[in-house]
Amino acid sequence: MDAESRLSENRPSLRDLPSVDLVLKTPAGLLAAERFGRSRATLAVRAALEEVRACVLAGQLAALPSPDHVALAAGDTLAREALPSLRPVFNLTGTVLHTNLGRALLAEEAVEAAVAAMRSAVALEFDLATGTRGERDDHVRDLLVELTGAEDATVVNNNAAAVLLTLNTLGAGREAVVSRGELIEIGGAFRMPDIMARAGVTLVEVGTTNRTHPKDYAGVLSEDTGLVLKVHTSNYRIEGFTREVPARELATIAHARGVPLVNDLGSGTLFDLARIGGAQSALAHEPTVRETVAEGADIVTFSGDKLLGGPQTGFIVGRAALIEKINRNPMKRALRVDKIRLAALEATLKLYRDPERLAARLPTLRLLARTRADLASRARALADPVATRLGDGFDIEVVDCASQIGSGALPLETLPSAALAIRPAGDASGGRLSALAGALRELPVAIVGRIAEGALLLDLRCLEDEAGFLDSLGHIRVPA
Ligand SMILES: *Cc1c(COP(=O)(O)O)cnc(C)c1O
């Protein structure tokens, strides 16, 4: 007998394939229809039967699956499809403000305010005192003024929008002067020269990559200058033989020619980072928004979801007359924030009025303030339960590591931290390590670490829900 006919002899008959109806009437079929609706379940069962048919025709099946099996397969598919695409993740990368993982976690107060705003109509642009139209910015303007010392403030979608709107308002059809040392790319398509072009502003570069002097700026200012822009070099540092013009001096130069100084702070912070972590604080002083305003910047732009620890927003604070102009720009409408984020933002900013309890309430600060000693003792307590869940195939060790703030805040500074270092037992090849990282990403709440020096590092800095972490890890399918 040749191979071909042996194959067709073993092939089950497609006539015995159960009908869609029969599969839907099995317990698993009924459950799938109950959970996902009859029409989704019918489609999934039909697809599962189609797959069986294809396998039979390809000679890959010795026997037909039972109707129950087909229903279970369809149910699995539907359950997988029902998982949110925007899945929750345990961020154990060691980067606190991880842009790809959604940056700042909101304080409970902000979460509650956002949820309340989602459920109900709110006085978004409505003055309850007078019954007349109000302004969206009213809910946070006074807080921002109070916290930054600026004359006025407005809020837009993110800091990229804040920069775009400011440039367009103050500089369209005119020139913006920037040091060559500050022509940054933040990531994605956010490159300062491109943003300028889109804002309708002509870029005038001054100085060199490493050194820019006061006379470089003074030499190009003219009637055509719309603004002088200073940009926080968020994600890199130029070191060695360098010179930049301090903001205060730059303000004097710009103001002498009647030109406004705009300072894009990037992350921006409302508190002194050097106060974090007590006496052994590993962080350098980062200029606060208040200091930057006091140094004479006419406009300061910064982010809501970086060090500030709030929802994605961008702030424009500064001189009242300029903010008024910015608010009149028709682009403002296209960049505005919705009621949900505004509610979360107001609640977040209010926490700053109580600095003593800020670090306890604001997750970003709380995570940055955790000490290595604390994290190492948590790592030691977690090592055994994690080992139990991973089985014998992996060695687990508690190691010192360094976390980062992320999102371009203090790019060279690290925070002493502790991690669980996981290595495949007796196997130096990287295959099992990346298989393990893959299995962790498939968990109900994905666990994302980082691979370094032949180990998967789970940095504990951002792990607060340890029970939830172990629970999720309990579902792991350990790679062979
Ligand atoms: C992060 C950053 C931006 C962009 O801010 P988003 O809030 O991400 O839009 C702009 N400028 C600088 C200097 C930054 O660091």
Coordinates of C-alpha atoms and ligand atoms in Angstrom, one line a residue:
M1 CA 0.0 0.0 0.0
D2 CA 1.5 3.4 -0.9
A3 CA 1.7 6.3 1.5
E4 CA -1.1 8.2 -0.2
S5 CA -3.8 5.6 0.1
R6 CA -2.7 4.7 3.7
L7 CA -3.3 8.3 4.5
S8 CA -6.8 8.4 3.1
E9 CA -7.6 5.1 4.8
N10 CA -6.8 6.5 8.2
R11 CA -8.6 9.8 7.5
P12 CA -11.8 10.2 9.5
S13 CA -14.9 10.8 7.4
L14 CA -16.0 14.5 7.2
R15 CA -19.6 13.3 7.1
D16 CA -19.2 12.5 10.9
L17 CA -18.2 16.1 11.6
P18 CA -20.8 17.4 14.2
S19 CA -23.1 20.2 13.1
V20 CA -22.8 23.8 14.4
D21 CA -26.1 23.3 16.2
L22 CA -24.9 20.1 17.9
V23 CA -21.7 21.8 19.2
L24 CA -23.7 24.8 20.4
K25 CA -25.9 22.5 22.5
T26 CA -23.0 20.9 24.4
P27 CA -22.4 22.3 27.9
A28 CA -19.3 24.2 26.7
G29 CA -21.2 25.5 23.7
L30 CA -24.1 26.7 25.9
L31 CA -21.6 28.4 28.2
A32 CA -19.9 30.1 25.3
A33 CA -23.2 31.4 24.0
E34 CA -24.1 32.6 27.5
R35 CA -20.8 34.5 28.0
F36 CA -20.2 35.9 24.6
G37 CA -23.6 36.0 22.9
R38 CA -25.2 33.5 20.5
S39 CA -23.9 35.1 17.3
R40 CA -20.3 35.3 18.4
A41 CA -20.4 31.8 19.7
T42 CA -21.9 30.5 16.4
L43 CA -19.2 32.2 14.4
A44 CA -16.5 30.8 16.7
V45 CA -17.9 27.2 16.5
R46 CA -18.1 27.5 12.7
A47 CA -14.5 28.6 12.6
A48 CA -13.4 25.8 14.9
L49 CA -15.2 23.2 12.7
E50 CA -13.6 24.7 9.6
E51 CA -10.2 24.2 11.2
V52 CA -11.0 20.6 12.0
R53 CA -12.1 20.1 8.4
A54 CA -8.8 21.6 7.1
C55 CA -6.8 19.3 9.5
V56 CA -8.7 16.3 8.3
L57 CA -8.1 17.1 4.6
A58 CA -4.4 17.7 5.4
G59 CA -4.2 14.2 6.9
Q60 CA -3.3 15.7 10.3
L61 CA -6.1 14.1 12.3
A62 CA -6.5 10.4 13.1
A63 CA -9.9 10.9 14.7
L64 CA -12.6 13.6 14.8
P65 CA -12.8 15.7 18.0
S66 CA -16.0 15.3 20.1
P67 CA -18.6 18.1 19.9
D68 CA -17.5 19.1 23.4
H69 CA -13.9 19.5 22.3
V70 CA -14.9 21.7 19.4
A71 CA -17.1 23.8 21.8
L72 CA -14.2 24.1 24.2
A73 CA -11.8 25.3 21.4
A74 CA -14.3 27.8 20.3
G75 CA -14.8 29.0 23.9
D76 CA -11.0 29.4 24.3
T77 CA -10.8 31.5 21.2
L78 CA -13.7 33.7 22.4
A79 CA -12.1 34.1 25.8
R80 CA -8.8 35.2 24.2
E81 CA -10.6 37.7 22.0
A82 CA -12.4 39.1 25.0
L83 CA -9.2 40.1 26.8
P84 CA -8.6 43.8 26.5
S85 CA -5.9 44.8 24.1
L86 CA -4.8 47.4 26.5
R87 CA -3.7 44.8 29.1
P88 CA -2.6 45.6 32.6
V89 CA 1.1 45.0 33.3
F90 CA 3.4 44.7 36.2
N91 CA 6.2 47.1 35.3
L92 CA 9.3 45.5 36.7
T93 CA 11.6 47.1 34.1
G94 CA 13.0 49.4 36.7
T95 CA 12.0 52.4 34.7
V96 CA 9.4 54.3 36.8
L97 CA 8.0 56.5 34.1
H98 CA 8.0 54.1 31.3
T99 CA 6.5 55.8 28.2
N100 CA 5.6 52.4 26.5
L101 CA 3.9 51.2 29.7
G102 CA 1.8 54.4 30.2
R103 CA 4.0 56.6 32.4
A104 CA 2.7 57.8 35.7
L105 CA 0.3 55.8 37.8
L106 CA -2.5 58.0 39.2
A107 CA -3.1 58.6 42.9
E108 CA -6.3 57.1 44.3
E109 CA -7.7 60.6 44.7
A110 CA -7.2 61.1 40.9
V111 CA -8.7 57.8 40.0
E112 CA -11.8 58.5 42.0
A113 CA -12.2 61.9 40.5
A114 CA -11.9 60.6 37.0
V115 CA -14.4 57.8 37.6
A116 CA -16.9 60.3 39.1
A117 CA -16.5 62.5 36.1
M118 CA -17.0 59.5 33.7
R119 CA -20.3 58.6 35.4
S120 CA -21.9 62.0 35.7
A121 CA -22.4 65.3 33.9
V122 CA -20.0 67.8 35.2
A123 CA -19.7 71.6 35.3
L124 CA -16.9 71.4 32.7
E125 CA -17.5 74.8 31.0
F126 CA -20.3 76.0 33.3
D127 CA -20.1 78.4 36.1
L128 CA -22.3 77.0 38.8
A129 CA -22.2 80.3 40.8
T130 CA -23.6 82.5 38.0
G131 CA -25.2 79.9 35.8
T132 CA -23.3 81.2 32.8
R133 CA -20.7 79.7 30.6
G134 CA -17.4 78.9 32.2
E135 CA -13.9 77.9 31.0
R136 CA -12.5 74.4 31.0
D137 CA -9.2 75.7 32.4
D138 CA -10.9 77.3 35.4
H139 CA -10.7 74.0 37.3
V140 CA -6.9 74.0 37.4
R141 CA -5.8 77.5 36.5
D142 CA -5.7 78.8 40.1
L143 CA -3.9 75.6 41.3
L144 CA -1.3 75.9 38.6
V145 CA -0.7 79.6 39.4
E146 CA -0.4 78.8 43.1
L147 CA 2.0 75.9 42.5
T148 CA 4.2 77.5 39.9
G149 CA 4.1 81.2 40.8
A150 CA 3.2 82.0 37.2
E151 CA 0.7 84.7 36.3
D152 CA -1.6 82.4 34.3
A153 CA -1.8 78.9 33.0
T154 CA -3.5 76.7 30.5
V155 CA -3.7 72.9 29.8
V156 CA -3.6 70.9 26.6
N157 CA -3.4 67.3 25.5
N158 CA 0.3 66.7 26.3
N159 CA 3.6 68.6 26.4
A160 CA 4.2 68.1 22.7
A161 CA 0.9 69.9 22.1
A162 CA 2.0 72.6 24.6
V163 CA 5.2 73.2 22.7
L164 CA 3.4 73.2 19.3
L165 CA 0.7 75.6 20.4
T166 CA 3.2 78.0 22.1
L167 CA 5.5 78.0 19.0
N168 CA 2.6 78.6 16.7
T169 CA 1.1 81.3 18.7
L170 CA 4.2 83.3 19.4
G171 CA 6.3 82.5 16.3
A172 CA 4.2 81.7 13.2
G173 CA 5.7 83.5 10.3
R174 CA 8.6 84.6 12.4
E175 CA 11.8 83.2 13.8
A176 CA 12.5 81.1 16.9
V177 CA 16.0 81.1 18.2
V178 CA 17.4 77.9 19.7
S179 CA 20.8 76.6 20.7
R180 CA 22.3 73.8 18.5
G181 CA 22.9 72.0 21.8
E182 CA 19.2 71.8 22.5
L183 CA 17.7 70.7 19.1
I184 CA 16.4 67.5 20.7
E185 CA 14.5 64.5 19.5
I186 CA 12.4 63.2 22.3
G187 CA 11.4 60.0 20.6
G188 CA 8.9 59.0 17.9
A189 CA 8.5 61.9 15.5
F190 CA 9.0 64.6 18.1
R191 CA 12.0 66.4 16.8
M192 CA 12.3 70.1 17.6
P193 CA 13.1 71.2 14.0
D194 CA 10.1 69.3 12.6
I195 CA 7.8 70.7 15.3
M196 CA 9.0 74.2 14.5
A197 CA 8.3 73.7 10.8
R198 CA 4.8 72.4 11.5
A199 CA 4.2 75.4 13.8
G200 CA 5.0 77.7 10.9
V201 CA 8.1 79.0 12.7
T202 CA 11.5 79.6 11.1
L203 CA 14.2 77.9 13.1
V204 CA 17.3 80.0 13.8
E205 CA 20.1 77.8 15.2
V206 CA 22.8 79.5 17.3
G207 CA 26.0 78.3 18.9
T208 CA 27.5 74.8 18.4
T209 CA 26.6 71.4 19.7
N210 CA 28.6 71.7 22.8
R211 CA 29.0 75.5 23.4
T212 CA 26.5 78.3 23.0
H213 CA 27.4 81.8 24.3
P214 CA 25.2 84.9 25.2
K215 CA 26.6 86.7 22.1
D216 CA 25.3 83.9 19.9
Y217 CA 21.8 84.7 20.9
A218 CA 22.2 88.5 21.0
G219 CA 23.7 88.4 17.5
V220 CA 20.6 87.1 15.8
L221 CA 17.7 88.8 17.6
S222 CA 15.8 91.1 15.4
E223 CA 12.3 92.4 14.6
D224 CA 11.7 89.0 12.9
T225 CA 12.3 87.1 16.1
G226 CA 9.1 85.7 17.6
L227 CA 10.7 83.9 20.6
V228 CA 13.8 82.5 22.1
L229 CA 13.4 78.9 23.0
K230 CA 15.3 77.0 25.7
V231 CA 14.8 73.3 25.7
H232 CA 15.5 70.9 28.5
T233 CA 17.9 68.3 27.1
S234 CA 15.7 65.6 28.6
N235 CA 17.2 62.4 27.5
Y236 CA 20.9 63.2 27.1
R237 CA 23.7 65.3 28.6
I238 CA 26.5 67.0 26.8
E239 CA 29.5 66.7 29.0
G240 CA 33.1 68.0 28.9
F241 CA 33.9 71.2 27.1
T242 CA 30.5 72.8 27.2
R243 CA 28.7 76.0 27.8
E244 CA 25.0 76.9 27.8
V245 CA 23.5 80.2 28.6
P246 CA 21.7 80.0 32.0
A247 CA 17.9 80.7 31.8
R248 CA 18.2 83.9 33.8
E249 CA 20.8 85.4 31.6
L250 CA 19.0 84.3 28.5
A251 CA 15.8 86.0 29.8
T252 CA 17.7 89.3 30.2
I253 CA 19.1 89.0 26.6
A254 CA 15.7 88.3 25.1
H255 CA 13.8 90.9 27.1
A256 CA 16.3 93.6 26.1
R257 CA 15.0 93.1 22.6
G258 CA 11.4 92.7 23.7
V259 CA 11.3 89.0 22.8
P260 CA 9.7 86.4 25.0
L261 CA 11.7 83.5 26.4
V262 CA 10.0 80.1 26.2
N263 CA 11.4 77.3 28.4
D264 CA 10.4 73.8 27.5
L265 CA 11.1 71.9 30.7
G266 CA 10.0 68.5 29.4
S267 CA 9.2 66.6 32.5
G268 CA 9.0 69.6 34.8
T269 CA 8.6 69.0 38.5
L270 CA 6.6 70.9 41.2
F271 CA 8.8 69.6 44.0
D272 CA 12.6 69.4 44.7
L273 CA 13.7 65.9 43.6
A274 CA 16.8 66.2 45.8
R275 CA 14.4 65.8 48.8
I276 CA 13.5 62.3 47.8
G277 CA 15.1 59.4 49.6
G278 CA 16.3 61.4 52.6
A279 CA 20.0 62.0 53.4
Q280 CA 21.3 59.3 51.0
S281 CA 19.2 60.8 48.2
A282 CA 20.7 59.7 45.0
L283 CA 19.0 62.3 42.9
A284 CA 20.4 65.6 41.8
H285 CA 18.4 68.8 42.0
E286 CA 16.2 69.3 39.0
P287 CA 14.9 72.9 38.4
T288 CA 11.3 73.1 39.5
V289 CA 8.7 74.9 37.4
R290 CA 8.5 77.6 40.1
E291 CA 12.3 78.2 39.8
T292 CA 12.1 78.3 36.1
V293 CA 9.3 80.9 36.1
A294 CA 11.2 82.9 38.7
E295 CA 14.3 82.9 36.4
G296 CA 12.4 85.0 34.0
A297 CA 10.9 82.6 31.4
D298 CA 7.8 84.2 29.9
I299 CA 6.3 80.8 29.1
V300 CA 7.2 77.4 30.6
T301 CA 5.9 74.1 29.2
F302 CA 5.9 70.8 30.9
S303 CA 4.2 67.4 31.1
G304 CA 1.4 66.1 33.3
D305 CA 2.4 62.4 33.3
K306 CA 6.1 62.6 33.8
L307 CA 7.5 63.6 37.2
L308 CA 4.3 65.4 38.1
G309 CA 2.6 62.1 38.4
G310 CA -0.8 62.9 36.8
P311 CA -2.7 62.0 33.7
Q312 CA -1.3 62.8 30.2
T313 CA -1.6 66.5 29.8
G314 CA 0.7 69.4 28.8
F315 CA 0.9 72.7 30.7
I316 CA 1.6 76.2 29.5
V317 CA 2.3 78.6 32.3
G318 CA 3.6 82.1 32.3
R319 CA 2.7 85.7 31.5
A320 CA -1.0 86.5 31.4
A321 CA -0.9 88.4 28.1
L322 CA 0.9 85.5 26.4
I323 CA -1.4 82.9 27.8
E324 CA -4.4 84.9 26.6
K325 CA -2.9 84.9 23.1
I326 CA -2.4 81.2 23.3
N327 CA -5.9 80.6 24.4
R328 CA -7.2 82.6 21.4
N329 CA -5.3 80.4 19.0
P330 CA -7.9 78.2 17.1
M331 CA -5.5 75.3 17.4
K332 CA -6.2 75.3 21.2
R333 CA -9.6 73.6 20.6
A334 CA -7.9 70.8 18.7
L335 CA -5.5 70.1 21.6
R336 CA -7.8 70.4 24.6
V337 CA -8.3 67.8 27.3
D338 CA -11.5 66.0 28.2
K339 CA -13.4 66.1 31.5
I340 CA -11.9 62.8 32.7
R341 CA -8.4 63.9 32.5
L342 CA -9.2 67.3 33.9
A343 CA -10.9 65.7 36.9
A344 CA -7.8 63.5 37.5
L345 CA -5.5 66.5 37.0
E346 CA -7.3 68.7 39.5
A347 CA -7.2 65.9 42.1
T348 CA -3.5 65.3 41.4
L349 CA -2.6 69.0 41.7
K350 CA -4.5 69.3 45.0
L351 CA -2.3 66.7 46.5
Y352 CA 0.7 69.1 46.1
R353 CA -1.0 71.4 48.7
D354 CA 0.0 68.9 51.3
P355 CA 3.7 68.3 50.7
E356 CA 4.2 66.2 53.9
R357 CA 1.8 63.5 52.6
L358 CA 2.6 63.9 49.0
A359 CA 5.1 61.0 48.8
A360 CA 2.6 58.7 50.4
R361 CA -0.2 59.5 48.1
L362 CA 1.4 60.1 44.7
P363 CA 2.5 56.8 43.3
T364 CA 5.3 58.3 41.2
L365 CA 6.9 59.9 44.2
R366 CA 6.3 56.9 46.4
L367 CA 8.0 54.6 44.0
L368 CA 11.0 56.9 43.5
A369 CA 11.4 57.2 47.2
R370 CA 11.7 53.5 47.9
T371 CA 15.1 52.6 49.3
R372 CA 17.3 49.7 48.2
A373 CA 17.2 48.2 51.8
D374 CA 13.4 48.1 51.6
L375 CA 13.3 46.7 48.1
A376 CA 16.0 44.1 48.9
S377 CA 14.1 42.7 51.9
R378 CA 11.0 42.5 49.7
A379 CA 13.0 40.7 47.1
R380 CA 14.3 38.2 49.6
A381 CA 10.7 37.5 50.8
L382 CA 9.5 37.0 47.2
A383 CA 12.4 34.7 46.1
D384 CA 10.9 31.5 47.5
P385 CA 7.3 31.9 46.3
V386 CA 8.6 32.9 42.9
A387 CA 10.9 29.9 42.8
T388 CA 8.0 27.6 43.7
R389 CA 5.9 29.0 40.8
L390 CA 8.8 28.7 38.2
G391 CA 9.8 25.2 39.3
D392 CA 13.3 23.6 39.2
G393 CA 14.3 24.8 35.8
F394 CA 15.4 28.3 37.0
D395 CA 17.8 29.7 39.6
I396 CA 16.7 32.8 41.4
E397 CA 18.9 35.2 43.2
V398 CA 18.4 38.6 44.9
V399 CA 20.7 41.2 43.3
D400 CA 21.4 44.9 43.5
C401 CA 20.4 46.9 40.5
A402 CA 19.7 50.5 39.4
S403 CA 16.3 51.9 38.5
Q404 CA 15.7 54.9 36.3
I405 CA 13.2 57.7 36.5
G406 CA 12.4 57.5 32.8
S407 CA 10.7 59.8 30.3
G408 CA 13.8 61.9 30.1
A409 CA 14.0 63.1 33.7
L410 CA 17.5 63.1 35.0
P411 CA 18.7 60.7 32.3
L412 CA 22.0 59.9 33.9
E413 CA 20.8 59.5 37.4
T414 CA 19.9 56.1 38.8
L415 CA 18.2 54.9 41.9
P416 CA 19.7 52.1 43.9
S417 CA 17.3 49.2 43.7
A418 CA 16.9 45.4 44.1
A419 CA 15.8 42.8 41.7
L420 CA 15.1 39.1 41.4
A421 CA 17.6 37.8 38.9
I422 CA 16.2 34.6 37.2
R423 CA 18.5 32.3 35.2
P424 CA 17.8 29.0 33.5
A425 CA 19.4 26.3 35.7
G426 CA 22.5 24.9 34.0
D427 CA 21.9 26.5 30.7
A428 CA 23.8 29.5 29.4
S429 CA 22.0 29.8 26.1
G430 CA 19.6 32.8 25.9
G431 CA 16.7 30.8 24.4
R432 CA 15.1 29.7 27.6
L433 CA 15.5 33.2 29.1
S434 CA 13.6 34.8 26.3
A435 CA 11.0 32.0 26.4
L436 CA 10.5 32.8 30.1
A437 CA 10.2 36.5 29.3
G438 CA 7.6 35.6 26.7
A439 CA 5.7 33.4 29.1
L440 CA 5.6 36.2 31.7
R441 CA 4.2 38.5 29.0
E442 CA 1.3 36.1 28.4
L443 CA 0.1 36.1 32.1
P444 CA -3.3 37.5 33.0
V445 CA -1.5 40.5 34.3
A446 CA 1.7 40.5 32.2
I447 CA 5.0 40.7 34.0
V448 CA 7.6 42.8 32.1
G449 CA 11.2 42.8 33.3
R450 CA 14.5 43.3 31.5
I451 CA 17.2 41.0 30.3
A452 CA 20.7 41.9 31.4
E453 CA 23.9 39.8 31.7
G454 CA 22.3 36.5 31.0
A455 CA 19.5 37.0 33.6
L456 CA 15.9 38.2 33.5
L457 CA 15.8 41.0 36.1
L458 CA 12.6 41.8 37.9
D459 CA 13.3 45.2 39.5
L460 CA 11.0 45.5 42.5
R461 CA 10.9 49.3 42.6
C462 CA 7.4 49.5 41.0
L463 CA 5.9 46.4 42.5
E464 CA 3.4 47.3 45.2
D465 CA 0.8 44.6 44.7
E466 CA 2.9 41.6 45.6
A467 CA -0.1 39.3 46.2
G468 CA -1.4 40.1 42.7
F469 CA 2.0 39.6 41.2
L470 CA 2.3 36.1 42.8
D471 CA -1.3 35.3 41.8
S472 CA -0.6 36.2 38.2
L473 CA 2.7 34.3 38.2
G474 CA 0.8 31.2 39.4
H475 CA -0.7 31.0 35.9
I476 CA 2.6 30.7 34.2
R477 CA 3.2 28.0 31.6
V478 CA 6.9 27.4 32.4
P479 CA 8.8 26.9 29.1
A480 CA 10.5 23.5 28.9
Ligands
LIG1 C1 8.8 64.6 27.1 C2 9.2 65.9 26.5 C3 8.3 66.5 25.6 C4 7.0 65.9 25.2 O1 6.1 65.8 26.3 P1 4.9 64.8 26.2 O2 4.1 65.1 27.4 O3 5.4 63.4 26.1 O4 4.1 65.2 25.0 C5 8.7 67.7 25.1 N1 9.8 68.3 25.4 C6 10.7 67.8 26.3 C7 12.0 68.5 26.6 C8 10.4 66.5 26.9 O5 11.2 66.0 27.7

